[in-house]
XYZ file of C-alpha atoms in Angstrom:
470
model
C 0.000 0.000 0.000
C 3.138 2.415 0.084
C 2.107 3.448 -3.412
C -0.917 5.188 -2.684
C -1.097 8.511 -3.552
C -3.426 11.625 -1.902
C -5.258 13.801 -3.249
C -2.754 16.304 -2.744
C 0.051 14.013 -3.974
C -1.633 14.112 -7.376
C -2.514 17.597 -7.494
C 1.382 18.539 -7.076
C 1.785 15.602 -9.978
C -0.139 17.397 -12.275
C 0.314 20.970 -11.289
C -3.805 21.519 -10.463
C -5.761 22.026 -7.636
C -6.532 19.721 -4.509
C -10.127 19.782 -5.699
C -9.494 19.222 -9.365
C -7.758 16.339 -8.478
C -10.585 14.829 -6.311
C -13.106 15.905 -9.107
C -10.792 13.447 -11.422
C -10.971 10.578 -8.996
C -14.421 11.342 -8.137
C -15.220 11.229 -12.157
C -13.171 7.871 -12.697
C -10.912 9.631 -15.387
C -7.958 8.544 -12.605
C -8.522 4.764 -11.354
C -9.295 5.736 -7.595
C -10.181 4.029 -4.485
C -11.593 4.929 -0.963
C -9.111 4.834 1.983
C -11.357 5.354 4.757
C -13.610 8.993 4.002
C -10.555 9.769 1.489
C -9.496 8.805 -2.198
C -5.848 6.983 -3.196
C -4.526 6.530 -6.079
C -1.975 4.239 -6.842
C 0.906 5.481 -9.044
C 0.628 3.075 -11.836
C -2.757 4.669 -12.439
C -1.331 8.180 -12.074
C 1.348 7.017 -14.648
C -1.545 5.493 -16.916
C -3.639 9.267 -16.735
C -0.855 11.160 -17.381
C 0.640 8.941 -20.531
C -2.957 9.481 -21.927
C -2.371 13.588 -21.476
C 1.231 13.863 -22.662
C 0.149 11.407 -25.527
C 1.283 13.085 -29.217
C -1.140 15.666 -30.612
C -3.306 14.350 -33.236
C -1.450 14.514 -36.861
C -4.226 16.266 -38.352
C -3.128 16.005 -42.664
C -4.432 18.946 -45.023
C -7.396 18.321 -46.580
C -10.109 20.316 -48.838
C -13.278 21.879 -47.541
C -16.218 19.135 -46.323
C -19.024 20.812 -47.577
C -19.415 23.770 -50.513
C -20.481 26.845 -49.540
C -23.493 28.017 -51.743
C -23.850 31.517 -50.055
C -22.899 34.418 -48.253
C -19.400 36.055 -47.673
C -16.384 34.329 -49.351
C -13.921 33.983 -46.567
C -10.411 32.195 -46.283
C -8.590 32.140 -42.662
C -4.647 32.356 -42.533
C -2.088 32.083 -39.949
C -5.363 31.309 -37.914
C -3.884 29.247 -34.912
C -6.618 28.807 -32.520
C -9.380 30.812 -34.366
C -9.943 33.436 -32.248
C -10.274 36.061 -34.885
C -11.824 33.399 -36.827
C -14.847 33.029 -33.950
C -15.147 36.900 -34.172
C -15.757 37.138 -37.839
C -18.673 34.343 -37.495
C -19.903 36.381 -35.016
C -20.752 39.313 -37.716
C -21.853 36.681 -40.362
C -18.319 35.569 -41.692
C -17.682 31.620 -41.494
C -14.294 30.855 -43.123
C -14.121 27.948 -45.664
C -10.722 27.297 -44.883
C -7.894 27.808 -42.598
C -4.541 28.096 -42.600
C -2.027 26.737 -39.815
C 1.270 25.052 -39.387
C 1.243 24.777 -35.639
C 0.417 21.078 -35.064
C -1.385 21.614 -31.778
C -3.522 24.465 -33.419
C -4.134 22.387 -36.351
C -5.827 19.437 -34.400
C -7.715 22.446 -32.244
C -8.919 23.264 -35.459
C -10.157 19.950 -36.559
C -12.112 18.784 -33.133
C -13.551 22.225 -33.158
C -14.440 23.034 -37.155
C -13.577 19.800 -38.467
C -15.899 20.938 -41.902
C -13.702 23.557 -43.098
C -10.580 22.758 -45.103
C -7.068 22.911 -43.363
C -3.600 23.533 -44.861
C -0.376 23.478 -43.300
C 2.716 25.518 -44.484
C 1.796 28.323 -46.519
C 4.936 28.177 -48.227
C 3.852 24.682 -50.491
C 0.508 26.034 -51.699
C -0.514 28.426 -55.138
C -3.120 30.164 -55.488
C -5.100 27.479 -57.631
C -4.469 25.105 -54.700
C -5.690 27.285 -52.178
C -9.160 27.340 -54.379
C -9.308 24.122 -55.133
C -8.732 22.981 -51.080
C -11.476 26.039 -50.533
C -13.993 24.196 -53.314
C -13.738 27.272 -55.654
C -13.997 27.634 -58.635
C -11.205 29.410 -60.524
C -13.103 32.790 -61.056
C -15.447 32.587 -57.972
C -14.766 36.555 -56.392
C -13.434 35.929 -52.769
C -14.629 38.100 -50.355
C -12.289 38.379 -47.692
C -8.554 36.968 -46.685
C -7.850 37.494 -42.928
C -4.586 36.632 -40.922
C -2.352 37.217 -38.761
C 1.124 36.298 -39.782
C 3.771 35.544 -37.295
C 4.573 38.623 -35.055
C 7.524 37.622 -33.127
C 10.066 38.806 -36.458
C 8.480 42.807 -35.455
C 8.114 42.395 -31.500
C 9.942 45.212 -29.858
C 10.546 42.458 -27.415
C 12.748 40.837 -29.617
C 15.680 41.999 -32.196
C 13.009 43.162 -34.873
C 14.818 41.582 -37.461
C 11.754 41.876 -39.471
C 11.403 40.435 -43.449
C 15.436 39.193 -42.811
C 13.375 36.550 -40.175
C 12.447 33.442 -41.522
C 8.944 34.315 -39.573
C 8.853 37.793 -42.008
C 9.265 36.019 -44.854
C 5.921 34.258 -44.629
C 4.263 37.443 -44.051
C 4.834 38.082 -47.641
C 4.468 35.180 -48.803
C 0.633 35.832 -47.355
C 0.407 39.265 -49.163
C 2.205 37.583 -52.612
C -0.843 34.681 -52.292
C -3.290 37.226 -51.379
C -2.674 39.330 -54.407
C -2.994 36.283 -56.828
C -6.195 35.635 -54.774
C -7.819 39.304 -55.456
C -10.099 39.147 -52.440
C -12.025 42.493 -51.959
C -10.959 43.113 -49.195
C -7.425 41.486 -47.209
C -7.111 41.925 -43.330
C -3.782 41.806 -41.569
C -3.478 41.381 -37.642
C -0.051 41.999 -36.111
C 1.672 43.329 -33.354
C 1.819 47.266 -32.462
C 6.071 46.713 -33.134
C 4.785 46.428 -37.015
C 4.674 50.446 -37.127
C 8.379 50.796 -36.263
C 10.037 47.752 -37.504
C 12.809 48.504 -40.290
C 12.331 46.484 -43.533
C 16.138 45.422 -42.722
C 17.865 45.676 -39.157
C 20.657 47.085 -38.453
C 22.408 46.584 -35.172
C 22.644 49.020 -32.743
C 26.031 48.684 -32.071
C 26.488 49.735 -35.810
C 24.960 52.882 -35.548
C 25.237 56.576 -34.318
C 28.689 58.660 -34.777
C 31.042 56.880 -36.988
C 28.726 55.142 -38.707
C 26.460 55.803 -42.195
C 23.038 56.944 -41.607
C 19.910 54.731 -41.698
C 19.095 53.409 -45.254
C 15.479 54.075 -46.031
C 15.064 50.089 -45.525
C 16.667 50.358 -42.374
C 14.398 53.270 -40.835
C 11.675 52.550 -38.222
C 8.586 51.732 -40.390
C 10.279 50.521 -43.318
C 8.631 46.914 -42.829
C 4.944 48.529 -42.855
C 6.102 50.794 -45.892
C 6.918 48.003 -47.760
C 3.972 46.031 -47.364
C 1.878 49.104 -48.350
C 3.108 49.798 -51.095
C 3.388 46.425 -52.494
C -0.441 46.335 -51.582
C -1.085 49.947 -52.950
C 0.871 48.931 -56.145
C -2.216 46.218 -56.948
C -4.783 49.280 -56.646
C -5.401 48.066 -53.186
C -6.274 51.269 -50.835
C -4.817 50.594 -47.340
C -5.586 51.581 -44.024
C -4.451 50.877 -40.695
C -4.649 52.050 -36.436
C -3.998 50.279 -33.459
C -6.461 49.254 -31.529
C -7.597 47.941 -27.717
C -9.336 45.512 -27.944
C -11.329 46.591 -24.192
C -12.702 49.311 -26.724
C -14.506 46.145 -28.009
C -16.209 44.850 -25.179
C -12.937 42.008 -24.610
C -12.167 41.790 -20.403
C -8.782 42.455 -21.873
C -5.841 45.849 -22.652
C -4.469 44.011 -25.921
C -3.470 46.751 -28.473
C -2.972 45.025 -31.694
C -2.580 46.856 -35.201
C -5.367 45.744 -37.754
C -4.456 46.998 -41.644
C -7.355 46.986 -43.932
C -6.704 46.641 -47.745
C -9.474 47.398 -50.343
C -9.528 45.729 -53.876
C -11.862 49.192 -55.075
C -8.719 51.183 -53.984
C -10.676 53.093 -51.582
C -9.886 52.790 -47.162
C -11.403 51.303 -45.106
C -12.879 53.382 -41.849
C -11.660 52.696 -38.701
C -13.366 49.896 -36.470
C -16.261 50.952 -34.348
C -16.101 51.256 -31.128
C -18.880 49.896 -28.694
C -17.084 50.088 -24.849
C -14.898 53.090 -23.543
C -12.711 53.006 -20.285
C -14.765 55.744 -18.741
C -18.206 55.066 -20.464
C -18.273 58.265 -22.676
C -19.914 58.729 -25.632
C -22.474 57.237 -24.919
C -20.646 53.519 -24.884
C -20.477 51.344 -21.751
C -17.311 51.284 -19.784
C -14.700 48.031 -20.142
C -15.469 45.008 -19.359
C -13.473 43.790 -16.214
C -11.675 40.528 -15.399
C -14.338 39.632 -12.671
C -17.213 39.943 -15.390
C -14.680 37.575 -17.649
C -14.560 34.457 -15.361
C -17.854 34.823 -13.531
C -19.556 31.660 -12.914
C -16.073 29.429 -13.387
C -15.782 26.433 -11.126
C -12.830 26.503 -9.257
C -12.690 22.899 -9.172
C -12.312 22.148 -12.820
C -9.308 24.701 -13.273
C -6.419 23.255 -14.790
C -2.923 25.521 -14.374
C 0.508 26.262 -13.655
C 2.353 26.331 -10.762
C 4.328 29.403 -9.176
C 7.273 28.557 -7.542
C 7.194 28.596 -3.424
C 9.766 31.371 -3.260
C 6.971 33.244 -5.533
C 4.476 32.797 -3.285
C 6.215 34.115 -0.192
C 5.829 37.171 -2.141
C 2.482 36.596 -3.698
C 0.816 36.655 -0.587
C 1.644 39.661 0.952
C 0.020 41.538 -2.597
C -4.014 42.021 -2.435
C -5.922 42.236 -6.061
C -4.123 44.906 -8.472
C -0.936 45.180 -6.586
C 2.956 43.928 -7.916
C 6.184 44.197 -6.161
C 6.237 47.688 -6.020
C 3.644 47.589 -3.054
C 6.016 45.160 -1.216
C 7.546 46.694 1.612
C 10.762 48.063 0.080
C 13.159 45.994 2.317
C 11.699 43.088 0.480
C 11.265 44.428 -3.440
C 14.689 43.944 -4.182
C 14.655 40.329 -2.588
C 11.914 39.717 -4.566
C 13.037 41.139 -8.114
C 16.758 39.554 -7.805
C 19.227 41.534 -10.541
C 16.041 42.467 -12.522
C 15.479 44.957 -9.470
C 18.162 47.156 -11.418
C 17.072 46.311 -14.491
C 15.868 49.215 -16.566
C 12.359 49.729 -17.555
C 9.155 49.800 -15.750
C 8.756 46.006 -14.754
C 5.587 46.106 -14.341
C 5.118 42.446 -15.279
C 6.830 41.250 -12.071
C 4.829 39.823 -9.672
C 1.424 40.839 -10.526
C -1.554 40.373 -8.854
C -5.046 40.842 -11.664
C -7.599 43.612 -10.349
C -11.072 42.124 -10.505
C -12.877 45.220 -11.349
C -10.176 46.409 -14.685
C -9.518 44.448 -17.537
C -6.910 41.834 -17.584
C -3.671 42.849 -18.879
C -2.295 41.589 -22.085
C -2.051 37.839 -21.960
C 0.774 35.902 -22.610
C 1.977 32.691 -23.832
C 3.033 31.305 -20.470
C 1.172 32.916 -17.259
C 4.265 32.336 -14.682
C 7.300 33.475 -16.210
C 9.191 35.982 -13.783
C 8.707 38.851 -16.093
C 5.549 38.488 -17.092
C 3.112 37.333 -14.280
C -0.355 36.335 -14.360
C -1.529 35.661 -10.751
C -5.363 35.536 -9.902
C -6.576 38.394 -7.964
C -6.919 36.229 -4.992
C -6.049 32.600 -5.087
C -2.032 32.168 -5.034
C -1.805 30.177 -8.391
C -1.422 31.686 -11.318
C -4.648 32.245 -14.422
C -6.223 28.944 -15.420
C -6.265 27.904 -18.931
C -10.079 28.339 -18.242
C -9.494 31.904 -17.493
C -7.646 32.464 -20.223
C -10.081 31.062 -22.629
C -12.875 33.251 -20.727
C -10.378 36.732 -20.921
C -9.985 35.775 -24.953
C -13.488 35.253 -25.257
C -13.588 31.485 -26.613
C -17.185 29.710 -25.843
C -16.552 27.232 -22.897
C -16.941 24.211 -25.233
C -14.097 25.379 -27.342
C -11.621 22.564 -26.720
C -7.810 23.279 -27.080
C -5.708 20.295 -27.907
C -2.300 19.583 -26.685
C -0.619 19.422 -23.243
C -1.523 22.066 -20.771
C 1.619 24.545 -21.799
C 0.245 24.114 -25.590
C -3.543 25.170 -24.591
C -1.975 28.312 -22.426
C 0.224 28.729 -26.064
C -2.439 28.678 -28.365
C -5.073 31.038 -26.295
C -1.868 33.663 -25.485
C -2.003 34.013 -29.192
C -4.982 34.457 -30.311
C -6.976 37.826 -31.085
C -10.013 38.661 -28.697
C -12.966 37.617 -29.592
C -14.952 40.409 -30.047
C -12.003 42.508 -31.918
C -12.502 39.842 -34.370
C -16.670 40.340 -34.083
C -15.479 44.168 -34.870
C -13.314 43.679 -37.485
C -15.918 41.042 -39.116
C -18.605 44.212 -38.968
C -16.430 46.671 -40.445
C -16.224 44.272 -43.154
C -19.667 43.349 -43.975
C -20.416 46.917 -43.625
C -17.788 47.941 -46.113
C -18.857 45.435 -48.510
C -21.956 46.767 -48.633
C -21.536 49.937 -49.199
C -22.027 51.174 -46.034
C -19.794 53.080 -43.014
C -20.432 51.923 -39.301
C -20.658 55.436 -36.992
C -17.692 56.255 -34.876
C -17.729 58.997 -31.735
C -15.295 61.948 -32.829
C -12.021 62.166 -31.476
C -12.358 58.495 -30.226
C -9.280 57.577 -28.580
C -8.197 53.509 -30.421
C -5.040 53.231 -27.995
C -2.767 55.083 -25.197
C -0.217 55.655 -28.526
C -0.211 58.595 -31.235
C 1.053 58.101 -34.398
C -0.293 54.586 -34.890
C -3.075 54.998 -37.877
C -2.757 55.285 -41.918
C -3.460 59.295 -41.204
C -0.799 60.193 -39.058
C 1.369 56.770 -38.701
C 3.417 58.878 -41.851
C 4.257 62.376 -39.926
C 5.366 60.232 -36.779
C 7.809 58.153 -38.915
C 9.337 61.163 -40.794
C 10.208 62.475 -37.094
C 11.780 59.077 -36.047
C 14.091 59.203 -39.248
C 14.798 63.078 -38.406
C 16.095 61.640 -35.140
C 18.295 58.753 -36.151
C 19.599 61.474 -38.791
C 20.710 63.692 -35.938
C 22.333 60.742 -34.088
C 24.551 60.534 -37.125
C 25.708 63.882 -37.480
């Protein structure tokens, strides 16, 4: 009997809660038995459940569209990992016939969720008459809409912004090159807000300032985004572009994400329409806050991470809303290590969600040191259930893969209902029509970021790097 295991035993085992593992004993999905008023489980059961969770993902193979659409919007998903934006755009009355996605554990998320639609893998291996043919179009049907969002990590300020010279950049245009042999009416591209200032080609910064040659045009902040548009504008596409939060969209979330609009008719696109504000002006309700988000969860069937105990000893001295810097300051630098002189603001370190804001900007992994998720209350760090409630996926959306995969693929995606906004723009545009927007509405805490003044605010960045030279 020394290989009975506690409830406790097998929540540290799995990294969950005490009660999630009783609710899996309780449920029979872990071979249990009573022990007295408790429940054991002997390891070789605990070593059977956990081979069936860390079995491979499903190999899910490309394959053409199920069933022919015979009406409505034309639409063809890209980059679409685990469909966030594509959920949004059905939302407005846009079902994609196909998607897009190399990402294995996205591509079996895919198939146990829309299993009708056609898949493809690498973007790189596929023409444009293969894309219609795995669609179920003909070779002149008129496509309606192309929507994606290519890789982002190639123009993250987070990263060395090595932009198109990244393998990552380069099939960003390969999506614009198959988009323009497509000739959809209208092509939507989601990125990051480092998109606006990446150079076209990096130079490093040890290579520049006195001493050195000034910036090429390639090499100037924007040059990646200048490129694009005018390989787009150069097909009599008309372009336009801001950055937007998505809480302006009703999402629980502050996720700023640039969405560029490209119009077959040559004409742009408006901006998105707003329906929340963060103070409830114009007549919109205010954002929607992390409590609203997870209301109703069970606690109980949360599966998550684990923060390390030297974490915690910090963790639970912070109430809802706080981070280190409302430690007492004998212990902040303790608690921050040599980050504590790190520059910048760090305000990712040991963070504590408000209930009553939105959540920040989630990320692919909720307990890293420098970018901390913790639950307002609880001393674990957000659930993947959380997650999937901040991003706005229905609760019967099921994310395949191991647990860091499902955290992965829902730190990726695009909120919900900024792709229910974009989707109405785009119906609206298509028809004709132009969606109202309150005056002066403010997208994002950043100027400079749309197609009307993104220009001006680049001309003064390459005015600076010019007088760094001299």
């Amino acid at each position: 009997m020394s290989d009975l295991l506690s409830a406790m035993d097998v929540a540290v085992r799995l990294q969950c809660s005490e009660q999630y593992a009783r609710k899996l004993m309780r449920e029979g999905r872990i071979a249990a038995e009573r022990v007295g008023a408790a429940w054991a489980v002997r390891e070789s059961a605990l070593d059977a459940y956990q081979s069936e969770q860390i079995a491979p993902i499903q190999t899910v193979v490309d394959h053409p569209v199920m069933r022919k659409q015979r009406e409505g919007v034309v639409a063809l998903s890209f980059f679409s990992g685990a469909m966030g934006l594509d959920l949004g755009l059905e939302r407005a009355g846009i079902a994609p016939v196909l998607a897009c996605e190399f990402d294995k554990a996205c591509r079996a998320t895919i198939q146990d969720n829309r299993p009708e639609i056609a898949l493809l893998g690498d973007i790189n291996i596929y023409d444009a008459a293969q894309v219609r043919e795995a669609a179920g179009l003909g070779k002149r049907q008129p496509i309606d809409l192309i929507a994606g969002g290519p890789p982002c990590q190639a123009f993250s300020s987070a990263g060395q912004r090595r932009g198109f010279e990244d393998a990552r950049g380069n099939v960003f245009l390969k999506y614009i090159e198959l988009s323009m042999q497509l000739r959809p009416r209208i092509l939507v591209i989601e990125n990051v807000r480092g998109l606006l200032s990446a150079p076209l080609k990096h130079r490093p910064h040890e290579q520049r300032g006195n001493g050195f040659s000034s910036l090429t045009e390639a090499e100037q902040p924007g040059g990646a985004l200048r490129y694009v548009i005018d390989l787009l504008e150069a097909e009599g596409y008309g372009v336009s572009f801001n950055l937007y939060n998505a809480a302006n969209f009703g999402a629980p979330q502050c996720r700023e994400r640039v969405i560029l609009v490209a119009s077959r008719d040559g004409t742009r696109a408006p901006f998105l329409a707003p329906t929340h504000d963060q103070f409830g002006s114009a007549g919109l309700p205010q954002w929607r806050t992390f409590r609203e988000a997870v209301l109703g969860l069970d606690e109980a069937g949360q599966e998550f991470v684990r923060f390390p105990e030297k974490r915690l000893v910090f963790y639970r001295q912070l109430s809802a809303g706080q981070n280190w810097r409302n430690l007492p300051e004998a212990l902040q630098r303790k608690a921050l290590g040599k980050s504590f002189d790190a520059g910048g603001g760090k305000t990712g370190f040991l963070r504590r969600l408000a209930w009553d804001k939105p959540a920040p900007t989630l990320v692919t992994h909720p307990a890293m040191p420098a970018t901390d998720l913790c639950h307002p209350q609880l001393d674990r760090p957000l659930s993947v259930q959380e997650y999937a409630r901040v991003q706005q996926f229905p609760d019967d959306w099921r994310f395949a893969g191991a647990l860091l995969d499902k955290y992965r693929q829902i730190g990726n995606a695009v909120p919900v209902d900024l792709g229910a906004a974009v989707g109405r723009l785009i119906m609206a545009h298509l028809a004709g029509k132009t969606l109202p927007v309150p005056a002066g509405f403010a997208y994002s805490r950043y100027k400079g970021t749309s197609h009307l003044d993104w220009a001006l605010a680049r001309n003064e960045a390459e005015q600076a790097q010019l007088a760094l030279a001299v």
